[in-house]
PDB file of C-alpha atoms in Angstrom:
ATOM      1  CA  MET A   1      89.981  61.477  98.567  1.00 48.00           C
ATOM      2  CA  ASP A   2      86.673  60.533  97.597  1.00 49.00           C
ATOM      3  CA  ARG A   3      86.132  63.883  98.915  1.00 54.00           C
ATOM      4  CA  HIS A   4      88.943  66.138  97.666  1.00 54.00           C
ATOM      5  CA  LEU A   5      88.545  65.011  93.973  1.00 57.00           C
ATOM      6  CA  PRO A   6      85.533  66.757  93.868  1.00 52.00           C
ATOM      7  CA  ALA A   7      85.161  69.361  95.646  1.00 56.00           C
ATOM      8  CA  PRO A   8      86.238  71.897  92.430  1.00 54.00           C
ATOM      9  CA  THR A   9      82.878  70.792  90.308  1.00 52.00           C
ATOM     10  CA  GLY A  10      80.030  70.175  92.982  1.00 51.00           C
ATOM     11  CA  GLU A  11      78.770  66.716  92.639  1.00 52.00           C
ATOM     12  CA  ALA A  12      79.913  63.971  91.468  1.00 51.00           C
ATOM     13  CA  GLY A  13      79.177  59.946  92.176  1.00 54.00           C
ATOM     14  CA  LEU A  14      82.364  59.166  93.715  1.00 52.00           C
ATOM     15  CA  GLN A  15      81.369  57.603  97.412  1.00 52.00           C
ATOM     16  CA  GLY A  16      83.932  55.417  99.135  1.00 53.00           C
ATOM     17  CA  GLN A  17      88.099  54.658  98.527  1.00 50.00           C
ATOM     18  CA  ARG A  18      87.030  51.950  96.879  1.00 51.00           C
ATOM     19  CA  GLU A  19      84.249  51.683  93.571  1.00 51.00           C
ATOM     20  CA  LEU A  20      81.720  49.305  92.805  1.00 50.00           C
ATOM     21  CA  TRP A  21      81.891  50.160  88.827  1.00 48.00           C
ATOM     22  CA  ALA A  22      78.222  50.832  88.183  1.00 45.00           C
ATOM     23  CA  GLY A  23      76.776  48.303  85.127  1.00 46.00           C
ATOM     24  CA  GLU A  24      80.569  46.629  85.086  1.00 49.00           C
ATOM     25  CA  GLY A  25      80.694  44.225  88.739  1.00 49.00           C
ATOM     26  CA  ARG A  26      84.048  45.542  89.325  1.00 49.00           C
ATOM     27  CA  VAL A  27      86.440  47.108  91.910  1.00 51.00           C
ATOM     28  CA  SER A  28      88.435  51.038  90.992  1.00 49.00           C
ATOM     29  CA  ARG A  29      91.584  50.664  92.348  1.00 44.00           C
ATOM     30  CA  PRO A  30      92.564  51.985  96.028  1.00 45.00           C
ATOM     31  CA  ARG A  31      92.908  55.975  96.822  1.00 43.00           C
ATOM     32  CA  TRP A  32      96.411  55.655  97.018  1.00 38.00           C
ATOM     33  CA  ALA A  33      96.712  54.842  92.379  1.00 40.00           C
ATOM     34  CA  TRP A  34      94.391  57.725  91.581  1.00 39.00           C
ATOM     35  CA  ALA A  35      96.851  60.340  92.686  1.00 41.00           C
ATOM     36  CA  GLN A  36      99.531  58.249  90.707  1.00 42.00           C
ATOM     37  CA  ASP A  37      98.698  56.965  87.543  1.00 44.00           C
ATOM     38  CA  GLU A  38     100.397  59.883  85.095  1.00 44.00           C
ATOM     39  CA  GLN A  39      96.621  58.297  82.990  1.00 44.00           C
ATOM     40  CA  GLY A  40      94.299  59.064  85.827  1.00 43.00           C
ATOM     41  CA  CYS A  41      91.241  56.821  86.079  1.00 44.00           C
ATOM     42  CA  GLN A  42      87.698  56.911  86.750  1.00 42.00           C
ATOM     43  CA  PRO A  43      87.506  60.186  89.023  1.00 42.00           C
ATOM     44  CA  ARG A  44      89.533  62.078  85.578  1.00 42.00           C
ATOM     45  CA  VAL A  45      85.973  63.012  83.663  1.00 40.00           C
ATOM     46  CA  LEU A  46      85.394  64.368  87.790  1.00 41.00           C
ATOM     47  CA  TRP A  47      87.635  65.997  89.339  1.00 45.00           C
ATOM     48  CA  ALA A  48      88.898  67.523  86.131  1.00 52.00           C
ATOM     49  CA  GLN A  49      85.801  69.432  84.337  1.00 55.00           C
ATOM     50  CA  CYS A  50      87.022  72.832  85.444  1.00 59.00           C
ATOM     51  CA  HIS A  51      90.785  72.206  84.419  1.00 57.00           C
ATOM     52  CA  LEU A  52      89.202  70.387  80.727  1.00 58.00           C
ATOM     53  CA  ALA A  53      86.195  73.347  80.274  1.00 63.00           C
ATOM     54  CA  LEU A  54      88.947  76.036  80.826  1.00 65.00           C
ATOM     55  CA  PRO A  55      91.869  75.659  78.498  1.00 62.00           C
ATOM     56  CA  ARG A  56      89.421  74.825  75.788  1.00 64.00           C
ATOM     57  CA  GLN A  57      88.617  78.364  76.462  1.00 72.00           C
ATOM     58  CA  GLY A  58      91.460  79.951  76.310  1.00 76.00           C
ATOM     59  CA  LEU A  59      92.003  79.501  80.309  1.00 84.00           C
ATOM     60  CA  LYS A  60      94.893  78.889  82.003  1.00 90.00           C
ATOM     61  CA  THR A  61      94.976  76.250  85.776  1.00 90.00           C
ATOM     62  CA  GLY A  62      97.324  75.180  87.574  1.00 92.00           C
ATOM     63  CA  SER A  63      97.144  72.726  90.812  1.00 92.00           C
ATOM     64  CA  PHE A  64      99.844  73.393  94.272  1.00 93.00           C
ATOM     65  CA  PHE A  65      99.283  70.122  96.168  1.00 90.00           C
ATOM     66  CA  TYR A  66      96.321  69.404  95.126  1.00 86.00           C
ATOM     67  CA  PRO A  67      95.362  66.250  95.201  1.00 83.00           C
ATOM     68  CA  GLY A  68      94.549  64.612  92.165  1.00 78.00           C
ATOM     69  CA  GLY A  69      96.610  67.689  89.980  1.00 81.00           C
ATOM     70  CA  ASN A  70     100.084  65.948  88.495  1.00 80.00           C
ATOM     71  CA  VAL A  71      98.320  64.041  86.267  1.00 77.00           C
ATOM     72  CA  THR A  72      96.886  63.756  83.106  1.00 78.00           C
ATOM     73  CA  TYR A  73      93.067  63.462  82.525  1.00 71.00           C
ATOM     74  CA  GLN A  74      91.752  63.143  79.079  1.00 71.00           C
ATOM     75  CA  GLY A  75      95.039  64.301  77.687  1.00 76.00           C
ATOM     76  CA  THR A  76      94.983  67.479  79.427  1.00 78.00           C
ATOM     77  CA  ALA A  77      97.148  69.104  82.282  1.00 82.00           C
ATOM     78  CA  VAL A  78      96.341  71.784  83.948  1.00 85.00           C
ATOM     79  CA  THR A  79      98.961  75.011  83.280  1.00 90.00           C
ATOM     80  CA  LEU A  80     101.212  74.442  86.153  1.00 93.00           C
ATOM     81  CA  SER A  81     101.331  71.956  88.795  1.00 91.00           C
ATOM     82  CA  ARG A  82     104.172  71.336  92.187  1.00 93.00           C
ATOM     83  CA  LYS A  83     103.389  67.869  93.476  1.00 91.00           C
ATOM     84  CA  GLU A  84     104.815  67.204  96.989  1.00 88.00           C
ATOM     85  CA  GLY A  85     106.595  63.926  98.231  1.00 84.00           C
ATOM     86  CA  ILE A  86     105.713  60.463  99.844  1.00 83.00           C
ATOM     87  CA  LEU A  87     107.344  61.853 103.199  1.00 85.00           C
ATOM     88  CA  HIS A  88     106.214  65.497 102.768  1.00 88.00           C
ATOM     89  CA  ASN A  89     106.192  67.650 105.611  1.00 89.00           C
ATOM     90  CA  TYR A  90     102.419  69.301 105.793  1.00 88.00           C
ATOM     91  CA  LYS A  91     103.866  71.237 109.279  1.00 94.00           C
ATOM     92  CA  ASP A  92     106.331  73.005 107.677  1.00 96.00           C
ATOM     93  CA  GLU A  93     104.000  77.376 108.480  1.00 97.00           C
ATOM     94  CA  LYS A  94     107.226  79.177 106.512  1.00 97.00           C
ATOM     95  CA  GLU A  95     106.630  76.790 104.055  1.00 97.00           C
ATOM     96  CA  TRP A  96     102.352  77.128 103.942  1.00 97.00           C
ATOM     97  CA  ARG A  97     103.524  81.243 102.713  1.00 98.00           C
ATOM     98  CA  ALA A  98     105.614  79.937 100.375  1.00 98.00           C
ATOM     99  CA  ASN A  99     103.146  77.968  98.930  1.00 97.00           C
ATOM    100  CA  ILE A 100     100.844  81.365  98.785  1.00 98.00           C
ATOM    101  CA  ASP A 101     104.106  83.190  97.556  1.00 98.00           C
ATOM    102  CA  THR A 102     104.044  80.887  94.442  1.00 98.00           C
ATOM    103  CA  VAL A 103     100.132  81.108  93.811  1.00 98.00           C
ATOM    104  CA  MET A 104      99.955  84.626  94.215  1.00 98.00           C
ATOM    105  CA  ARG A 105     102.560  84.598  91.260  1.00 98.00           C
ATOM    106  CA  TRP A 106     100.925  82.482  89.471  1.00 97.00           C
ATOM    107  CA  PHE A 107      97.548  84.823  89.691  1.00 98.00           C
ATOM    108  CA  THR A 108      99.689  87.934  88.295  1.00 98.00           C
ATOM    109  CA  GLU A 109     102.218  86.784  86.441  1.00 97.00           C
ATOM    110  CA  GLU A 110     101.120  83.646  84.884  1.00 96.00           C
ATOM    111  CA  ASP A 111      97.549  84.938  85.077  1.00 94.00           C
ATOM    112  CA  LEU A 112      96.021  81.509  85.778  1.00 95.00           C
ATOM    113  CA  ALA A 113      91.876  81.220  86.354  1.00 92.00           C
ATOM    114  CA  LEU A 114      91.762  78.607  88.314  1.00 91.00           C
ATOM    115  CA  VAL A 115      93.973  77.439  91.450  1.00 93.00           C
ATOM    116  CA  THR A 116      94.126  74.907  93.634  1.00 91.00           C
ATOM    117  CA  LEU A 117      96.101  74.874  96.601  1.00 94.00           C
ATOM    118  CA  TYR A 118      96.384  72.476  99.330  1.00 93.00           C
ATOM    119  CA  PHE A 119      97.423  72.136 102.428  1.00 94.00           C
ATOM    120  CA  GLY A 120      97.741  68.899 104.934  1.00 92.00           C
ATOM    121  CA  GLU A 121      96.919  70.335 108.152  1.00 94.00           C
ATOM    122  CA  PRO A 122      94.990  70.764 110.588  1.00 93.00           C
ATOM    123  CA  ASP A 123      94.283  66.780 109.006  1.00 90.00           C
ATOM    124  CA  SER A 124      97.410  64.950 110.158  1.00 91.00           C
ATOM    125  CA  THR A 125      97.791  66.408 113.316  1.00 94.00           C
ATOM    126  CA  GLY A 126      93.838  65.244 113.865  1.00 92.00           C
ATOM    127  CA  HIS A 127      94.558  61.796 112.994  1.00 88.00           C
ATOM    128  CA  ARG A 128      97.607  61.422 114.907  1.00 90.00           C
ATOM    129  CA  TYR A 129      96.628  62.493 118.268  1.00 91.00           C
ATOM    130  CA  GLY A 130      93.106  62.580 118.943  1.00 90.00           C
ATOM    131  CA  PRO A 131      90.433  66.232 117.500  1.00 91.00           C
ATOM    132  CA  GLU A 132      91.397  67.500 120.784  1.00 92.00           C
ATOM    133  CA  SER A 133      94.335  67.148 121.280  1.00 94.00           C
ATOM    134  CA  PRO A 134      96.442  70.043 122.721  1.00 96.00           C
ATOM    135  CA  GLU A 135      98.542  69.636 119.428  1.00 97.00           C
ATOM    136  CA  ARG A 136      95.504  69.750 116.692  1.00 95.00           C
ATOM    137  CA  LYS A 137      94.037  72.529 118.833  1.00 96.00           C
ATOM    138  CA  GLU A 138      97.649  75.034 118.025  1.00 98.00           C
ATOM    139  CA  MET A 139      97.592  73.367 114.769  1.00 97.00           C
ATOM    140  CA  VAL A 140      93.956  74.651 113.963  1.00 96.00           C
ATOM    141  CA  ARG A 141      95.507  78.290 115.793  1.00 98.00           C
ATOM    142  CA  GLN A 142      97.982  77.620 112.454  1.00 98.00           C
ATOM    143  CA  VAL A 143      95.456  77.593 109.810  1.00 97.00           C
ATOM    144  CA  ASP A 144      94.446  80.990 110.946  1.00 96.00           C
ATOM    145  CA  ARG A 145      97.411  81.932 111.117  1.00 98.00           C
ATOM    146  CA  THR A 146      97.838  81.169 107.410  1.00 98.00           C
ATOM    147  CA  VAL A 147      94.133  81.440 106.464  1.00 96.00           C
ATOM    148  CA  GLY A 148      95.023  85.101 107.145  1.00 97.00           C
ATOM    149  CA  TYR A 149      98.122  85.261 105.258  1.00 98.00           C
ATOM    150  CA  LEU A 150      96.296  83.759 102.028  1.00 98.00           C
ATOM    151  CA  ARG A 151      93.648  87.042 102.335  1.00 97.00           C
ATOM    152  CA  ASP A 152      96.072  90.206 103.149  1.00 98.00           C
ATOM    153  CA  SER A 153      97.971  88.424 100.003  1.00 98.00           C
ATOM    154  CA  ILE A 154      95.590  88.536  97.958  1.00 98.00           C
ATOM    155  CA  GLU A 155      94.833  92.390  99.304  1.00 98.00           C
ATOM    156  CA  ARG A 156      98.463  92.914  98.752  1.00 98.00           C
ATOM    157  CA  ASN A 157      98.012  91.611  95.276  1.00 98.00           C
ATOM    158  CA  SER A 158      95.101  93.751  94.484  1.00 98.00           C
ATOM    159  CA  LEU A 159      93.276  90.865  93.937  1.00 98.00           C
ATOM    160  CA  THR A 160      90.355  91.169  96.448  1.00 96.00           C
ATOM    161  CA  SER A 161      88.033  92.536  93.439  1.00 94.00           C
ATOM    162  CA  SER A 162      88.224  89.995  90.522  1.00 95.00           C
ATOM    163  CA  LEU A 163      89.430  86.584  93.194  1.00 96.00           C
ATOM    164  CA  ASP A 164      87.148  84.021  94.284  1.00 94.00           C
ATOM    165  CA  LEU A 165      87.762  81.945  97.140  1.00 95.00           C
ATOM    166  CA  ILE A 166      86.759  79.042  98.366  1.00 90.00           C
ATOM    167  CA  VAL A 167      88.577  77.574 102.156  1.00 90.00           C
ATOM    168  CA  THR A 168      87.122  73.720 102.632  1.00 86.00           C
ATOM    169  CA  SER A 169      88.257  70.504 103.733  1.00 84.00           C
ATOM    170  CA  ASP A 170      87.284  66.509 103.182  1.00 78.00           C
ATOM    171  CA  HIS A 171      85.643  66.202 106.410  1.00 81.00           C
ATOM    172  CA  GLY A 172      84.998  67.359 110.067  1.00 83.00           C
ATOM    173  CA  MET A 173      86.690  64.550 112.754  1.00 87.00           C
ATOM    174  CA  THR A 174      85.551  62.693 115.955  1.00 87.00           C
ATOM    175  CA  THR A 175      87.063  60.858 118.594  1.00 87.00           C
ATOM    176  CA  VAL A 176      87.387  57.228 117.848  1.00 85.00           C
ATOM    177  CA  ASN A 177      85.690  54.667 121.732  1.00 81.00           C
ATOM    178  CA  LYS A 178      87.949  51.976 121.197  1.00 78.00           C
ATOM    179  CA  THR A 179      86.196  50.836 124.931  1.00 77.00           C
ATOM    180  CA  ALA A 180      83.087  50.904 124.534  1.00 78.00           C
ATOM    181  CA  SER A 181      81.603  47.040 125.283  1.00 82.00           C
ATOM    182  CA  ASP A 182      79.151  47.635 122.508  1.00 89.00           C
ATOM    183  CA  LEU A 183      81.227  48.303 118.830  1.00 90.00           C
ATOM    184  CA  VAL A 184      79.602  47.566 115.503  1.00 94.00           C
ATOM    185  CA  GLU A 185      81.239  44.148 114.560  1.00 92.00           C
ATOM    186  CA  PHE A 186      79.266  43.017 110.983  1.00 95.00           C
ATOM    187  CA  HIS A 187      80.995  40.047 112.157  1.00 91.00           C
ATOM    188  CA  LYS A 188      79.597  39.059 115.699  1.00 93.00           C
ATOM    189  CA  PHE A 189      76.427  39.817 114.008  1.00 96.00           C
ATOM    190  CA  PRO A 190      73.321  37.318 114.275  1.00 94.00           C
ATOM    191  CA  ASN A 191      72.109  35.675 111.020  1.00 95.00           C
ATOM    192  CA  PHE A 192      74.331  37.612 109.350  1.00 97.00           C
ATOM    193  CA  THR A 193      76.621  37.151 106.318  1.00 96.00           C
ATOM    194  CA  PHE A 194      78.372  37.876 103.649  1.00 95.00           C
ATOM    195  CA  GLN A 195      77.633  35.434 101.781  1.00 96.00           C
ATOM    196  CA  ASP A 196      74.127  37.040 101.554  1.00 97.00           C
ATOM    197  CA  ILE A 197      76.609  40.430 100.129  1.00 96.00           C
ATOM    198  CA  GLU A 198      77.844  41.414  96.870  1.00 93.00           C
ATOM    199  CA  PHE A 199      79.742  44.110  97.344  1.00 89.00           C
ATOM    200  CA  GLU A 200      80.742  45.838 100.447  1.00 90.00           C
ATOM    201  CA  LEU A 201      81.754  48.519 102.074  1.00 87.00           C
ATOM    202  CA  LEU A 202      82.868  48.955 105.049  1.00 88.00           C
ATOM    203  CA  ASP A 203      85.601  49.803 107.761  1.00 74.00           C
ATOM    204  CA  TYR A 204      86.176  52.899 106.413  1.00 74.00           C
ATOM    205  CA  GLY A 205      84.675  54.314 109.050  1.00 83.00           C
ATOM    206  CA  PRO A 206      81.076  54.790 110.510  1.00 89.00           C
ATOM    207  CA  ASN A 207      79.670  55.705 107.131  1.00 89.00           C
ATOM    208  CA  GLY A 208      79.297  51.628 105.150  1.00 92.00           C
ATOM    209  CA  MET A 209      76.532  50.685 101.433  1.00 93.00           C
ATOM    210  CA  LEU A 210      75.893  46.651 101.153  1.00 96.00           C
ATOM    211  CA  ILE A 211      75.105  45.110  97.949  1.00 95.00           C
ATOM    212  CA  PRO A 212      72.978  42.357  98.811  1.00 97.00           C
ATOM    213  CA  LYS A 213      73.516  39.386  96.065  1.00 96.00           C
ATOM    214  CA  GLU A 214      70.258  39.482  94.034  1.00 96.00           C
ATOM    215  CA  GLY A 215      66.932  38.163  95.683  1.00 98.00           C
ATOM    216  CA  ARG A 216      68.310  38.649  99.440  1.00 98.00           C
ATOM    217  CA  LEU A 217      67.619  42.447  99.956  1.00 98.00           C
ATOM    218  CA  GLU A 218      65.169  41.690 102.108  1.00 98.00           C
ATOM    219  CA  LYS A 219      66.596  39.516 104.038  1.00 98.00           C
ATOM    220  CA  VAL A 220      69.772  41.467 104.442  1.00 98.00           C
ATOM    221  CA  TYR A 221      68.062  44.552 105.607  1.00 98.00           C
ATOM    222  CA  GLY A 222      65.737  42.613 107.759  1.00 98.00           C
ATOM    223  CA  VAL A 223      68.998  41.449 109.544  1.00 98.00           C
ATOM    224  CA  LEU A 224      71.244  44.702 110.037  1.00 98.00           C
ATOM    225  CA  LYS A 225      67.751  46.815 110.606  1.00 96.00           C
ATOM    226  CA  ASP A 226      67.669  46.828 113.959  1.00 96.00           C
ATOM    227  CA  ALA A 227      71.034  44.494 114.649  1.00 97.00           C
ATOM    228  CA  HIS A 228      72.476  47.307 117.161  1.00 97.00           C
ATOM    229  CA  PRO A 229      71.301  50.191 118.907  1.00 96.00           C
ATOM    230  CA  ARG A 230      74.851  52.279 116.934  1.00 95.00           C
ATOM    231  CA  LEU A 231      74.086  51.312 113.565  1.00 97.00           C
ATOM    232  CA  HIS A 232      71.384  52.894 112.012  1.00 97.00           C
ATOM    233  CA  VAL A 233      70.468  51.065 108.810  1.00 98.00           C
ATOM    234  CA  TYR A 234      68.971  52.429 105.722  1.00 98.00           C
ATOM    235  CA  LYS A 235      66.978  51.375 102.692  1.00 98.00           C
ATOM    236  CA  LYS A 236      68.489  53.543  99.303  1.00 96.00           C
ATOM    237  CA  GLU A 237      65.330  55.036  99.022  1.00 96.00           C
ATOM    238  CA  GLN A 238      64.354  55.568 102.388  1.00 97.00           C
ATOM    239  CA  PHE A 239      67.084  57.481 104.037  1.00 96.00           C
ATOM    240  CA  PRO A 240      66.962  60.396 105.903  1.00 94.00           C
ATOM    241  CA  LYS A 241      67.094  63.133 102.875  1.00 92.00           C
ATOM    242  CA  SER A 242      68.675  65.315 105.493  1.00 90.00           C
ATOM    243  CA  PHE A 243      72.485  64.103 104.799  1.00 87.00           C
ATOM    244  CA  HIS A 244      72.378  65.480 101.099  1.00 81.00           C
ATOM    245  CA  TYR A 245      73.343  61.747  99.961  1.00 82.00           C
ATOM    246  CA  ALA A 246      71.735  58.587  98.366  1.00 86.00           C
ATOM    247  CA  ASP A 247      69.676  60.261  95.802  1.00 85.00           C
ATOM    248  CA  HIS A 248      72.893  59.273  93.273  1.00 81.00           C
ATOM    249  CA  PRO A 249      73.012  56.308  91.128  1.00 82.00           C
ATOM    250  CA  ARG A 250      76.062  54.638  91.975  1.00 79.00           C
ATOM    251  CA  ILE A 251      74.616  54.752  96.323  1.00 88.00           C
ATOM    252  CA  ALA A 252      73.896  50.756  97.086  1.00 91.00           C
ATOM    253  CA  PRO A 253      70.750  49.459  97.898  1.00 95.00           C
ATOM    254  CA  LEU A 254      71.688  49.800 102.382  1.00 97.00           C
ATOM    255  CA  VAL A 255      73.421  52.620 103.800  1.00 95.00           C
ATOM    256  CA  MET A 256      73.951  52.722 106.816  1.00 96.00           C
ATOM    257  CA  TYR A 257      75.979  55.411 109.546  1.00 95.00           C
ATOM    258  CA  SER A 258      76.561  54.998 113.323  1.00 94.00           C
ATOM    259  CA  ASP A 259      77.155  57.404 115.628  1.00 93.00           C
ATOM    260  CA  PRO A 260      79.524  59.559 116.794  1.00 90.00           C
ATOM    261  CA  GLY A 261      82.613  57.443 117.824  1.00 89.00           C
ATOM    262  CA  TYR A 262      81.863  53.984 116.490  1.00 91.00           C
ATOM    263  CA  VAL A 263      83.621  53.145 113.744  1.00 90.00           C
ATOM    264  CA  ILE A 264      81.943  50.344 111.613  1.00 92.00           C
ATOM    265  CA  HIS A 265      83.957  47.023 111.567  1.00 90.00           C
ATOM    266  CA  GLY A 266      83.188  44.147 108.932  1.00 89.00           C
ATOM    267  CA  VAL A 267      84.840  41.601 108.266  1.00 77.00           C
ATOM    268  CA  SER A 268      87.328  42.275 111.130  1.00 73.00           C
ATOM    269  CA  SER A 269      88.175  44.609 113.587  1.00 67.00           C
ATOM    270  CA  CYS A 270      90.244  47.131 112.907  1.00 61.00           C
ATOM    271  CA  TRP A 271      91.788  50.465 114.482  1.00 53.00           C
ATOM    272  CA  VAL A 272      91.890  53.453 114.047  1.00 53.00           C
ATOM    273  CA  HIS A 273      92.427  56.039 116.356  1.00 50.00           C
ATOM    274  CA  HIS A 274      89.907  58.789 115.206  1.00 50.00           C
ATOM    275  CA  SER A 275      87.692  58.628 112.398  1.00 49.00           C
ATOM    276  CA  PRO A 276      86.245  61.378 110.017  1.00 53.00           C
ATOM    277  CA  ALA A 277      82.479  62.076 112.055  1.00 47.00           C
ATOM    278  CA  GLY A 278      79.538  59.654 111.826  1.00 44.00           C
ATOM    279  CA  GLY A 279      76.612  60.008 112.428  1.00 45.00           C
ATOM    280  CA  SER A 280      75.539  63.715 113.737  1.00 47.00           C
ATOM    281  CA  LEU A 281      75.188  66.538 110.317  1.00 46.00           C
ATOM    282  CA  ARG A 282      77.296  69.195 112.548  1.00 49.00           C
ATOM    283  CA  ALA A 283      79.831  66.968 112.712  1.00 51.00           C
ATOM    284  CA  ARG A 284      79.841  65.254 109.490  1.00 50.00           C
ATOM    285  CA  ARG A 285      79.889  68.753 107.328  1.00 53.00           C
ATOM    286  CA  ALA A 286      82.605  70.163 106.198  1.00 55.00           C
ATOM    287  CA  PRO A 287      83.733  73.291 106.276  1.00 55.00           C
ATOM    288  CA  CYS A 288      83.883  75.743 103.365  1.00 56.00           C
ATOM    289  CA  LEU A 289      83.813  79.261 103.523  1.00 62.00           C
ATOM    290  CA  ALA A 290      83.594  81.341 100.593  1.00 60.00           C
ATOM    291  CA  SER A 291      84.857  85.281  99.983  1.00 58.00           C
ATOM    292  CA  PRO A 292      81.725  87.914  98.757  1.00 55.00           C
ATOM    293  CA  GLN A 293      83.284  88.265  96.588  1.00 52.00           C
ATOM    294  CA  CYS A 294      81.841  84.158  95.120  1.00 50.00           C
ATOM    295  CA  GLY A 295      78.170  85.758  96.128  1.00 47.00           C
ATOM    296  CA  HIS A 296      78.306  87.166  92.503  1.00 46.00           C
ATOM    297  CA  SER A 297      79.243  83.942  90.426  1.00 48.00           C
ATOM    298  CA  PRO A 298      77.457  81.496  89.070  1.00 45.00           C
ATOM    299  CA  PHE A 299      77.438  78.466  91.482  1.00 43.00           C
ATOM    300  CA  SER A 300      76.561  77.759  94.833  1.00 44.00           C
ATOM    301  CA  VAL A 301      78.123  76.869  97.829  1.00 44.00           C
ATOM    302  CA  HIS A 302      76.499  74.772 100.519  1.00 43.00           C
TER     303      HIS A 302
END
């Protein structure tokens, strides 16, 4: 959710599935509350910039299965929206095409200016079977066919010259090394104790952040910086600039990532088979493809 919600508007400051509210010393609700809360919560301004601004300009917006698209933001809702059920089957290729047909009608018949359209694949298959599995590779082919159908639909509806198409995702994926003898386990590090920590974002994959208690930053950093060869710990201001990550005010004083194939275990060792990619910039980068028309729009694509 921390990647889905800011995607339509760019940098937003969402740093994890749970958030420490800066200056208030409290933790936000978990990610599933964001999509179910009809009143919206912390991300309401961040994700909904477009959906708030465009109606005020007399333009209409829509959301089709996009995370967070079914709720009301500061009293404003999208013009048209569709929300999937909890047990929705994301794999149905025929449904994907029907959803695209609906979105095309929203543009041509309902005169919408912006629509966010979500497909739950190849994410679900990748998490279940692994990014290198035959099942995931077949799902990528299905996604490719669907993107082709989407582009053809844009042309059939005479929208090629007027519609900006951006295709992106929330993360890359890599297989977790479950049998390694050198797991990254904070609760086993010598001289490290969570009693020195005010707030932690660990156990969520290959990335993590820590806020040490007042006066303990240097102590915690000294313990962790060489605690494990697969773990890379930085003070916020020293985090590699190539990640384009640590400059935001909501980033904690200590930022870390693990090598590809390793997850960060905090208070316990909890297993996931596949996770968003770790320290490799190539592996962790989410794809973002834009149609040529986007080059004439007043924003840049990174």
